[in-house]
């Protein structure tokens, strides 16, 4: 029987098998290995004995392995790996679809809703996903539901009926059948003797990220920009409110450095959700905030030998590009930050939240509001906002475009199309459009040549005329290193 790589682009059988033999964690989430003799599939770094080459196949997604009849390994939990870094780097249709599926779009809107967001017919989208990932949108969503169900079974004391519907299953029977098929265990067996959460709606998880992971630098970035009422930060932790499809929630994450390269670090996160159906969406959005699917070794390798960025990368291994939990929120905040300091933008955003945010009772001191949604901001009188009138009009115009669906920042549309739509709005220039792409769309190749911080950092490093084209396709990471170096020396 011939060993195959199930259509994994850029990876042949020998490369995949070499990664498995070396238990290389960098490939966890990039592909999965399935073993014919045992009927299970694993992550490449699984500590189990390496199977013979003629007994294995390789798959681009967990869903593809499940569709081929394989069960998840109980030892390495392959569904708990970070996502593929290719989803953000290339931002293909398949990559954008995976981001939306992780956010629960198929469960909320069906395959037709997913296809509409991506600008394709359902049939064509199914062909694209099957060709690239080995499974169609329904199978990929099923794999996502199974993972959410396992997490809830193992980390909460919810009834299995509640977990079934919170995970997106249409019935308890479907939930039971899927869990048994994917994990070769009943929900009762998965739960075992694990303790459950005691706060209603609370879920304590550990989010997988590749190492090195510069969590303390990420924390500093978020803390400096934390908006009063919406975000708070302390020694080693950050928390914020979440505006989710079925109701509000909060998350508190612990951020520290894990610098040992080539491993998988686990970021503790505690979610409190009004509606547990938002579990998948909440986790996906916090992972975006963490830049959780980044491959820091690939980024570092790219800058090896660069006389300017190379030393910065070695000084700050594992630096992440902070994403955001809400594209609409960070877009509004980007306009508020036009031509003002970070502290000034933070102050104005805090006033906006106090006046127009939705009050929300939480168990975390300092978290009191949800950030105003786009429709609320669009309805404001730009003449009454605490900013120049032109910027006020730009703010409400952008919010109206977001509220009306003319601009979508959910990582579904093509990045180039989003940028063109933003630039067509009055008062939205290249800096604002590109900063939104950096934070909301997870674009890994953004450079901000007019940014004062970038200019000052380059001048301080003695390279005001540096050519950023050599940093592609990871210019966003070069940008963060420049900003961090400036803050370090200020």
GROMACS .gro file of C-alpha atoms in nm, residues 40-311:
model
  272
   40UNK     CA    1  -0.555   0.638   1.520
   41UNK     CA    2  -0.409   0.969   1.411
   42UNK     CA    3  -0.150   1.174   1.598
   43UNK     CA    4   0.041   1.500   1.594
   44UNK     CA    5   0.396   1.467   1.449
   45UNK     CA    6   0.555   1.502   1.795
   46UNK     CA    7   0.355   1.217   1.953
   47UNK     CA    8   0.582   1.036   2.202
   48UNK     CA    9   0.452   0.694   2.098
   49UNK     CA   10   0.675   0.457   1.905
   50UNK     CA   11   0.726   0.573   1.546
   51UNK     CA   12   0.526   0.348   1.312
   52UNK     CA   13   0.672   0.199   0.996
   53UNK     CA   14   0.653   0.422   0.692
   54UNK     CA   15   0.439   0.178   0.492
   55UNK     CA   16   0.175   0.184   0.766
   56UNK     CA   17   0.108   0.558   0.771
   57UNK     CA   18  -0.064   0.833   0.577
   58UNK     CA   19  -0.035   1.207   0.630
   59UNK     CA   20  -0.326   1.448   0.641
   60UNK     CA   21  -0.354   1.826   0.620
   61UNK     CA   22  -0.620   1.855   0.891
   62UNK     CA   23  -0.762   1.660   1.183
   63UNK     CA   24  -1.094   1.657   1.000
   64UNK     CA   25  -0.934   1.483   0.701
   65UNK     CA   26  -0.793   1.212   0.927
   66UNK     CA   27  -1.131   1.171   1.096
   67UNK     CA   28  -1.307   1.153   0.760
   68UNK     CA   29  -1.066   0.874   0.661
   69UNK     CA   30  -1.188   0.674   0.961
   70UNK     CA   31  -0.911   0.744   1.215
   71UNK     CA   32  -0.960   0.822   1.584
   72UNK     CA   33  -0.768   1.082   1.782
   73UNK     CA   34  -0.472   0.959   1.986
   74UNK     CA   35  -0.548   0.977   2.359
   75UNK     CA   36  -0.181   1.025   2.439
   76UNK     CA   37  -0.090   1.329   2.229
   77UNK     CA   38  -0.439   1.483   2.176
   78UNK     CA   39  -0.372   1.595   1.817
   79UNK     CA   40  -0.678   1.821   1.809
   80UNK     CA   41  -0.523   2.041   2.081
   81UNK     CA   42  -0.230   2.161   1.869
   82UNK     CA   43  -0.179   2.521   1.752
   83UNK     CA   44  -0.325   2.589   1.409
   84UNK     CA   45  -0.115   2.594   1.097
   85UNK     CA   46   0.093   2.911   1.056
   86UNK     CA   47   0.019   2.889   0.683
   87UNK     CA   48  -0.339   3.003   0.748
   88UNK     CA   49  -0.218   3.354   0.831
   89UNK     CA   50   0.097   3.362   0.618
   90UNK     CA   51  -0.073   3.280   0.288
   91UNK     CA   52  -0.433   3.377   0.382
   92UNK     CA   53  -0.571   3.152   0.108
   93UNK     CA   54  -0.941   3.078   0.085
   94UNK     CA   55  -0.882   2.761   0.289
   95UNK     CA   56  -0.690   2.949   0.555
   96UNK     CA   57  -0.956   3.219   0.583
   97UNK     CA   58  -1.225   2.952   0.598
   98UNK     CA   59  -1.049   2.776   0.884
   99UNK     CA   60  -1.043   3.100   1.083
  100UNK     CA   61  -1.418   3.143   1.037
  101UNK     CA   62  -1.494   2.777   1.112
  102UNK     CA   63  -1.295   2.805   1.435
  103UNK     CA   64  -1.506   3.110   1.522
  104UNK     CA   65  -1.821   2.897   1.488
  105UNK     CA   66  -1.957   3.049   1.166
  106UNK     CA   67  -2.076   2.714   1.026
  107UNK     CA   68  -2.264   2.637   1.347
  108UNK     CA   69  -2.430   2.980   1.348
  109UNK     CA   70  -2.485   3.043   0.976
  110UNK     CA   71  -2.435   2.708   0.802
  111UNK     CA   72  -2.212   2.631   0.504
  112UNK     CA   73  -2.400   2.885   0.291
  113UNK     CA   74  -2.318   3.158   0.543
  114UNK     CA   75  -1.951   3.059   0.544
  115UNK     CA   76  -1.938   3.059   0.164
  116UNK     CA   77  -2.109   3.398   0.145
  117UNK     CA   78  -1.854   3.552   0.381
  118UNK     CA   79  -1.574   3.420   0.162
  119UNK     CA   80  -1.738   3.525  -0.163
  120UNK     CA   81  -1.781   3.175  -0.309
  121UNK     CA   82  -2.063   2.933  -0.378
  122UNK     CA   83  -2.103   2.648  -0.129
  123UNK     CA   84  -2.012   2.392  -0.393
  124UNK     CA   85  -1.694   2.568  -0.501
  125UNK     CA   86  -1.588   2.628  -0.140
  126UNK     CA   87  -1.631   2.257  -0.063
  127UNK     CA   88  -1.410   2.172  -0.360
  128UNK     CA   89  -1.140   2.417  -0.249
  129UNK     CA   90  -1.136   2.294   0.112
  130UNK     CA   91  -1.136   1.929   0.013
  131UNK     CA   92  -0.846   1.988  -0.226
  132UNK     CA   93  -0.636   2.184   0.027
  133UNK     CA   94  -0.735   2.033   0.363
  134UNK     CA   95  -0.872   1.693   0.272
  135UNK     CA   96  -1.219   1.767   0.413
  136UNK     CA   97  -1.518   1.983   0.335
  137UNK     CA   98  -1.664   2.256   0.555
  138UNK     CA   99  -1.907   2.025   0.737
  139UNK     CA  100  -1.631   1.779   0.828
  140UNK     CA  101  -1.403   2.062   0.941
  141UNK     CA  102  -1.683   2.210   1.154
  142UNK     CA  103  -1.754   1.864   1.299
  143UNK     CA  104  -1.390   1.830   1.404
  144UNK     CA  105  -1.411   2.174   1.568
  145UNK     CA  106  -1.728   2.072   1.755
  146UNK     CA  107  -1.563   1.752   1.874
  147UNK     CA  108  -1.267   1.945   2.012
  148UNK     CA  109  -1.492   2.196   2.190
  149UNK     CA  110  -1.696   1.911   2.337
  150UNK     CA  111  -1.384   1.736   2.469
  151UNK     CA  112  -1.263   2.057   2.631
  152UNK     CA  113  -1.598   2.116   2.801
  153UNK     CA  114  -1.626   1.753   2.914
  154UNK     CA  115  -1.281   1.760   3.069
  155UNK     CA  116  -1.283   2.108   3.222
  156UNK     CA  117  -1.638   2.176   3.342
  157UNK     CA  118  -1.908   2.001   3.546
  158UNK     CA  119  -2.176   2.082   3.288
  159UNK     CA  120  -2.426   1.812   3.202
  160UNK     CA  121  -2.356   1.630   2.879
  161UNK     CA  122  -2.679   1.769   2.734
  162UNK     CA  123  -2.559   2.125   2.797
  163UNK     CA  124  -2.218   2.042   2.650
  164UNK     CA  125  -2.375   1.892   2.338
  165UNK     CA  126  -2.562   2.211   2.252
  166UNK     CA  127  -2.284   2.441   2.371
  167UNK     CA  128  -2.047   2.264   2.128
  168UNK     CA  129  -2.281   2.313   1.834
  169UNK     CA  130  -2.430   1.965   1.803
  170UNK     CA  131  -2.790   1.939   1.687
  171UNK     CA  132  -2.872   1.655   1.927
  172UNK     CA  133  -2.734   1.463   2.223
  173UNK     CA  134  -2.720   1.150   2.008
  174UNK     CA  135  -2.503   1.327   1.750
  175UNK     CA  136  -2.277   1.448   2.032
  176UNK     CA  137  -2.239   1.098   2.179
  177UNK     CA  138  -2.176   0.934   1.841
  178UNK     CA  139  -1.915   1.194   1.739
  179UNK     CA  140  -1.724   1.178   2.067
  180UNK     CA  141  -1.712   0.797   2.054
  181UNK     CA  142  -1.603   0.800   1.690
  182UNK     CA  143  -1.334   1.069   1.725
  183UNK     CA  144  -1.191   0.977   2.066
  184UNK     CA  145  -1.284   0.607   2.097
  185UNK     CA  146  -1.435   0.687   2.435
  186UNK     CA  147  -1.771   0.785   2.576
  187UNK     CA  148  -1.819   1.130   2.727
  188UNK     CA  149  -1.827   0.967   3.070
  189UNK     CA  150  -1.490   0.803   3.006
  190UNK     CA  151  -1.342   1.131   2.886
  191UNK     CA  152  -1.457   1.311   3.197
  192UNK     CA  153  -1.321   1.047   3.434
  193UNK     CA  154  -1.243   1.201   3.768
  194UNK     CA  155  -1.151   1.545   3.644
  195UNK     CA  156  -1.285   1.830   3.855
  196UNK     CA  157  -1.524   2.085   3.707
  197UNK     CA  158  -1.561   2.459   3.716
  198UNK     CA  159  -1.748   2.605   4.010
  199UNK     CA  160  -1.845   2.944   3.866
  200UNK     CA  161  -2.146   2.918   3.632
  201UNK     CA  162  -2.025   2.963   3.276
  202UNK     CA  163  -1.657   2.946   3.376
  203UNK     CA  164  -1.410   2.743   3.174
  204UNK     CA  165  -1.041   2.710   3.250
  205UNK     CA  166  -0.830   2.615   2.950
  206UNK     CA  167  -0.469   2.608   2.840
  207UNK     CA  168  -0.414   2.752   2.493
  208UNK     CA  169  -0.132   2.592   2.294
  209UNK     CA  170   0.130   2.817   2.132
  210UNK     CA  171   0.462   2.739   1.967
  211UNK     CA  172   0.784   2.835   2.143
  212UNK     CA  173   0.974   3.050   2.198
  213UNK     CA  174   0.687   3.262   2.327
  214UNK     CA  175   0.763   3.614   2.454
  215UNK     CA  176   0.456   3.642   2.674
  216UNK     CA  177   0.592   3.922   2.890
  217UNK     CA  178   0.647   4.149   2.588
  218UNK     CA  179   0.295   4.075   2.467
  219UNK     CA  180   0.162   4.160   2.812
  220UNK     CA  181   0.348   4.493   2.816
  221UNK     CA  182   0.211   4.584   2.475
  222UNK     CA  183  -0.147   4.509   2.579
  223UNK     CA  184  -0.116   4.671   2.923
  224UNK     CA  185   0.012   5.002   2.787
  225UNK     CA  186  -0.287   5.021   2.552
  226UNK     CA  187  -0.553   4.883   2.790
  227UNK     CA  188  -0.878   5.081   2.772
  228UNK     CA  189  -1.043   5.155   3.106
  229UNK     CA  190  -1.356   4.948   3.165
  230UNK     CA  191  -1.279   4.702   2.884
  231UNK     CA  192  -0.928   4.581   2.971
  232UNK     CA  193  -0.719   4.543   3.286
  233UNK     CA  194  -0.370   4.403   3.339
  234UNK     CA  195  -0.158   4.310   3.638
  235UNK     CA  196   0.161   4.129   3.725
  236UNK     CA  197   0.175   3.842   3.477
  237UNK     CA  198  -0.187   3.862   3.361
  238UNK     CA  199  -0.425   4.043   3.128
  239UNK     CA  200  -0.807   4.039   3.121
  240UNK     CA  201  -1.078   4.192   2.908
  241UNK     CA  202  -1.447   4.178   2.821
  242UNK     CA  203  -1.567   3.990   2.513
  243UNK     CA  204  -1.864   4.078   2.293
  244UNK     CA  205  -1.961   3.737   2.154
  245UNK     CA  206  -2.237   3.618   1.917
  246UNK     CA  207  -2.468   3.490   2.193
  247UNK     CA  208  -2.381   3.727   2.476
  248UNK     CA  209  -2.099   3.888   2.676
  249UNK     CA  210  -1.804   3.721   2.844
  250UNK     CA  211  -1.464   3.780   2.997
  251UNK     CA  212  -1.124   3.619   2.968
  252UNK     CA  213  -0.822   3.632   3.197
  253UNK     CA  214  -0.493   3.501   3.059
  254UNK     CA  215  -0.158   3.449   3.226
  255UNK     CA  216   0.135   3.565   3.016
  256UNK     CA  217   0.497   3.475   3.079
  257UNK     CA  218   0.803   3.385   2.873
  258UNK     CA  219   0.864   3.031   2.751
  259UNK     CA  220   1.190   3.057   2.558
  260UNK     CA  221   1.287   2.692   2.499
  261UNK     CA  222   1.253   2.669   2.117
  262UNK     CA  223   1.065   2.406   1.922
  263UNK     CA  224   0.817   2.314   2.196
  264UNK     CA  225   0.452   2.378   2.269
  265UNK     CA  226   0.374   2.614   2.556
  266UNK     CA  227   0.035   2.632   2.725
  267UNK     CA  228  -0.115   2.971   2.812
  268UNK     CA  229  -0.363   2.946   3.103
  269UNK     CA  230  -0.693   3.116   3.021
  270UNK     CA  231  -1.010   3.146   3.225
  271UNK     CA  232  -1.329   3.227   3.037
  272UNK     CA  233  -1.658   3.328   3.194
  273UNK     CA  234  -1.930   3.321   2.929
  274UNK     CA  235  -2.294   3.424   2.940
  275UNK     CA  236  -2.370   3.147   2.686
  276UNK     CA  237  -2.145   2.846   2.651
  277UNK     CA  238  -2.233   2.819   2.283
  278UNK     CA  239  -1.971   3.095   2.246
  279UNK     CA  240  -1.687   2.872   2.368
  280UNK     CA  241  -1.540   2.814   2.021
  281UNK     CA  242  -1.569   3.180   1.925
  282UNK     CA  243  -1.414   3.299   2.252
  283UNK     CA  244  -1.118   3.063   2.225
  284UNK     CA  245  -1.058   3.146   1.857
  285UNK     CA  246  -1.062   3.520   1.926
  286UNK     CA  247  -0.823   3.499   2.220
  287UNK     CA  248  -0.589   3.284   2.014
  288UNK     CA  249  -0.591   3.563   1.754
  289UNK     CA  250  -0.501   3.810   2.028
  290UNK     CA  251  -0.204   3.590   2.123
  291UNK     CA  252  -0.090   3.533   1.762
  292UNK     CA  253  -0.127   3.175   1.875
  293UNK     CA  254  -0.055   3.001   1.544
  294UNK     CA  255   0.272   3.181   1.473
  295UNK     CA  256   0.581   2.972   1.396
  296UNK     CA  257   0.849   3.180   1.573
  297UNK     CA  258   1.136   2.962   1.455
  298UNK     CA  259   1.045   3.018   1.089
  299UNK     CA  260   1.025   3.393   1.153
  300UNK     CA  261   1.361   3.396   1.332
  301UNK     CA  262   1.526   3.191   1.058
  302UNK     CA  263   1.413   3.445   0.800
  303UNK     CA  264   1.591   3.728   0.982
  304UNK     CA  265   1.913   3.535   1.041
  305UNK     CA  266   2.193   3.738   0.885
  306UNK     CA  267   1.994   4.060   0.865
  307UNK     CA  268   2.224   4.321   1.022
  308UNK     CA  269   1.936   4.529   1.161
  309UNK     CA  270   1.650   4.295   1.259
  310UNK     CA  271   1.861   3.983   1.325
  311UNK     CA  272   2.011   4.111   1.653
   0.00000   0.00000   0.00000
